């Protein structure tokens, strides 16, 4: 069974959705480790509740990004991790991890990329007056939300939509799309899966 490390910075709801899918058997993978770059993040509490080991590691404690990622890499190598899944990890991946896990790092982003990359994609979509936004799952490269797209799903922005209501719709999609797409990838189905689904 493939071993996965999930990287998260904040709440960790996507981490939990993936872990629950793995523990219930709908995702045929072992979630070996949570890597969290923010001590005190709720993702770490979720890991404890789910019985998944967590590496809580602050970049500030390292002289360089390279040294920080070397430390993570050592841990991943020790656990024989096959793939890295970013789930709300708000940091660019550097060459140390990119080279060690070439083509084996994926990310989820709350917009239809290339629209609204980077931070606060939901706020960006609302501020732009967009009628549609969505979720994108993509391979990670050295850029900010720029790697090849694997799957996407669209979400309609309705009249009177608030940040909270839009976030709720997007996260509902994320929590089902991410485990499903990861399962497809692990089964070797690498062709892009464009979800026709849209949420109102
Ligand atoms: C998710 O909506 C994810 O798409 C987004 O952060 C949220 C994390 O939520 N990621 C990005 O914006 C990456 N650029 P979670 O911690 O509850 O899973």
Coordinates of C-alpha atoms and ligand atoms in Angstrom, one line a residue:
X1 CA 0.0 0.0 0.0
X2 CA 1.3 3.5 -0.9
X3 CA 2.4 5.7 1.9
X4 CA 1.3 9.3 1.9
X5 CA 2.5 12.4 3.8
X6 CA 0.0 15.2 4.1
X7 CA 1.3 18.8 4.6
X8 CA -1.0 21.3 6.2
X9 CA -0.7 24.7 7.8
X10 CA -4.1 25.5 9.3
X11 CA -7.4 23.8 10.1
X12 CA -6.7 20.5 8.4
X13 CA -10.2 19.7 7.2
X14 CA -8.8 18.3 4.0
X15 CA -6.2 16.3 5.9
X16 CA -9.0 14.8 7.9
X17 CA -11.1 14.0 4.9
X18 CA -8.2 12.1 3.3
X19 CA -7.3 10.3 6.6
X20 CA -10.9 9.2 7.1
X21 CA -11.1 8.0 3.5
X22 CA -7.9 5.9 4.1
X23 CA -9.0 4.6 7.4
X24 CA -12.4 3.6 6.1
X25 CA -10.8 1.9 3.0
X26 CA -12.3 4.0 0.3
X27 CA -8.8 5.4 -0.3
X28 CA -6.3 2.6 -0.7
X29 CA -3.4 4.3 1.0
X30 CA -1.7 4.7 4.3
X31 CA -1.5 8.3 5.7
X32 CA 1.9 7.9 7.4
X33 CA 2.5 11.4 8.6
X34 CA 1.1 14.9 8.9
X35 CA 3.7 17.6 8.4
X36 CA 2.6 20.9 9.9
X37 CA 4.7 24.1 9.7
X38 CA 2.6 26.0 12.2
X39 CA 2.8 24.9 15.9
X40 CA -0.6 25.0 17.4
X41 CA -2.5 24.6 14.2
X42 CA -5.8 22.6 14.5
X43 CA -4.5 20.1 11.9
X44 CA -2.2 18.8 14.6
X45 CA -5.1 18.2 17.0
X46 CA -6.9 16.4 14.2
X47 CA -3.9 14.1 13.7
X48 CA -3.9 13.2 17.4
X49 CA -7.6 12.4 17.2
X50 CA -7.1 10.3 14.1
X51 CA -4.0 8.5 15.6
X52 CA -1.7 9.8 12.8
X53 CA 1.9 10.8 13.7
X54 CA 2.6 14.5 13.2
X55 CA 5.9 16.3 12.5
X56 CA 5.4 19.8 13.7
X57 CA 8.3 21.8 12.3
X58 CA 8.7 25.6 12.2
X59 CA 10.8 27.0 9.3
X60 CA 11.9 29.8 11.7
X61 CA 14.0 27.2 13.6
X62 CA 16.2 26.5 10.6
X63 CA 18.9 28.7 9.0
X64 CA 17.5 28.2 5.4
X65 CA 14.6 26.7 3.5
X66 CA 17.0 24.0 2.3
X67 CA 17.8 23.0 5.9
X68 CA 14.2 23.0 6.8
X69 CA 13.2 20.8 3.9
X70 CA 16.2 18.5 4.5
X71 CA 14.9 17.7 7.9
X72 CA 11.4 16.9 6.5
X73 CA 13.0 14.8 3.7
X74 CA 14.9 12.7 6.3
X75 CA 11.7 12.0 8.1
X76 CA 9.8 11.1 4.9
X77 CA 12.7 8.9 3.7
X78 CA 12.7 7.1 7.1
X79 CA 9.0 6.3 6.7
X80 CA 9.4 5.3 3.1
X81 CA 6.8 7.8 2.0
X82 CA 5.8 7.5 -1.7
X83 CA 3.9 10.8 -2.2
X84 CA 3.3 14.2 -0.7
X85 CA -0.2 15.7 -0.6
X86 CA -0.5 19.4 0.1
X87 CA -3.7 20.2 1.9
X88 CA -3.8 23.9 2.9
X89 CA 0.1 24.1 3.2
X90 CA 0.6 27.8 2.7
X91 CA 4.3 27.7 1.7
X92 CA 6.1 27.1 -1.6
X93 CA 7.9 23.8 -2.0
X94 CA 11.6 24.2 -2.6
X95 CA 14.1 22.3 -4.8
X96 CA 15.0 19.9 -2.0
X97 CA 11.6 18.3 -1.8
X98 CA 10.7 18.9 -5.5
X99 CA 13.8 16.9 -6.7
X100 CA 13.3 14.1 -4.2
X101 CA 9.6 13.7 -5.0
X102 CA 9.6 14.6 -8.7
X103 CA 6.0 14.3 -10.1
X104 CA 4.8 13.0 -6.7
X105 CA 3.6 16.1 -5.0
X106 CA 0.0 17.3 -5.5
X107 CA -1.9 20.3 -4.2
X108 CA -5.5 21.4 -3.9
X109 CA -6.5 25.0 -4.4
X110 CA -9.9 26.8 -3.9
X111 CA -10.3 28.3 -7.4
X112 CA -10.4 27.3 -11.0
X113 CA -6.7 27.8 -11.8
X114 CA -5.1 29.8 -13.4
X115 CA -7.7 32.2 -11.9
X116 CA -7.1 33.5 -8.4
X117 CA -3.8 31.8 -7.4
X118 CA -2.0 32.3 -4.1
X119 CA -3.6 33.4 -0.8
X120 CA -7.3 34.0 -0.2
X121 CA -8.6 32.6 -3.5
X122 CA -12.1 32.7 -2.2
X123 CA -11.9 36.4 -1.3
X124 CA -10.2 37.2 -4.6
X125 CA -13.1 35.5 -6.5
X126 CA -15.7 37.5 -4.5
X127 CA -13.8 40.8 -4.9
X128 CA -13.6 40.2 -8.7
X129 CA -17.4 39.6 -9.0
X130 CA -16.8 36.2 -10.6
X131 CA -19.9 34.2 -11.3
X132 CA -18.1 30.9 -11.1
X133 CA -15.1 29.6 -9.2
X134 CA -14.2 26.1 -8.0
X135 CA -11.5 23.7 -6.9
X136 CA -8.4 22.6 -8.7
X137 CA -6.1 19.7 -7.9
X138 CA -2.7 19.9 -9.6
X139 CA 0.9 18.7 -9.6
X140 CA 3.2 20.9 -7.8
X141 CA 6.1 22.7 -9.5
X142 CA 8.4 25.5 -8.3
X143 CA 5.7 28.2 -9.0
X144 CA 2.7 29.4 -7.0
X145 CA -0.3 27.1 -7.9
X146 CA 1.1 26.7 -11.4
X147 CA 1.7 22.9 -12.0
X148 CA -0.2 20.8 -14.5
X149 CA -3.9 20.4 -13.6
X150 CA -5.2 16.9 -12.7
X151 CA -8.8 17.6 -11.8
X152 CA -11.2 20.5 -11.3
X153 CA -14.8 21.1 -10.2
X154 CA -16.7 24.3 -10.6
X155 CA -18.9 26.1 -8.0
X156 CA -21.4 28.8 -8.8
X157 CA -21.3 32.1 -6.9
X158 CA -24.9 33.0 -6.2
X159 CA -26.5 36.3 -5.4
X160 CA -25.8 37.3 -1.8
X161 CA -22.9 34.8 -1.5
X162 CA -20.7 35.5 1.6
X163 CA -17.2 34.3 2.2
X164 CA -18.5 31.8 4.7
X165 CA -21.2 30.3 2.4
X166 CA -18.8 30.1 -0.5
X167 CA -16.0 28.5 1.6
X168 CA -18.6 25.9 2.8
X169 CA -19.5 25.0 -0.7
X170 CA -15.9 24.8 -1.9
X171 CA -14.8 22.7 1.1
X172 CA -17.7 20.3 0.6
X173 CA -16.4 19.7 -2.9
X174 CA -12.7 19.5 -1.8
X175 CA -13.5 16.9 0.9
X176 CA -15.0 14.5 -1.7
X177 CA -12.8 15.4 -4.7
X178 CA -9.4 15.1 -3.1
X179 CA -9.7 11.5 -1.8
X180 CA -11.3 10.4 -5.1
X181 CA -8.6 11.9 -7.3
X182 CA -5.8 10.6 -5.1
X183 CA -7.3 7.1 -5.4
X184 CA -7.4 7.5 -9.2
X185 CA -3.7 8.6 -9.2
X186 CA -2.6 5.7 -7.0
X187 CA -4.4 3.4 -9.4
X188 CA -2.3 4.8 -12.2
X189 CA -5.2 6.7 -13.8
X190 CA -3.2 9.9 -14.5
X191 CA -5.3 11.4 -17.2
X192 CA -7.0 14.6 -16.1
X193 CA -10.4 14.1 -14.6
X194 CA -12.7 17.1 -15.3
X195 CA -15.6 17.0 -13.0
X196 CA -18.8 18.1 -14.6
X197 CA -20.3 18.7 -11.2
X198 CA -21.3 22.2 -10.2
X199 CA -22.6 23.4 -6.9
X200 CA -25.2 26.1 -6.5
Ligands
LIG1 C1 -8.4 24.6 1.5 O1 -9.5 25.2 1.0 C2 -7.3 24.6 0.4 O2 -7.9 24.5 -0.9 C3 -6.7 25.9 0.5 O3 -6.5 26.1 1.9 C4 -7.7 25.5 2.5 C5 -7.2 24.7 3.7 O4 -8.3 24.2 4.5 N1 -5.4 25.9 -0.1 C6 -4.8 27.0 -0.7 O5 -5.4 28.1 -0.7 C7 -3.5 26.8 -1.3 N2 -3.1 27.9 -2.1 P1 -8.1 23.0 5.5 O6 -6.9 23.3 6.3 O7 -9.4 23.0 6.3 O8 -7.9 21.7 4.7

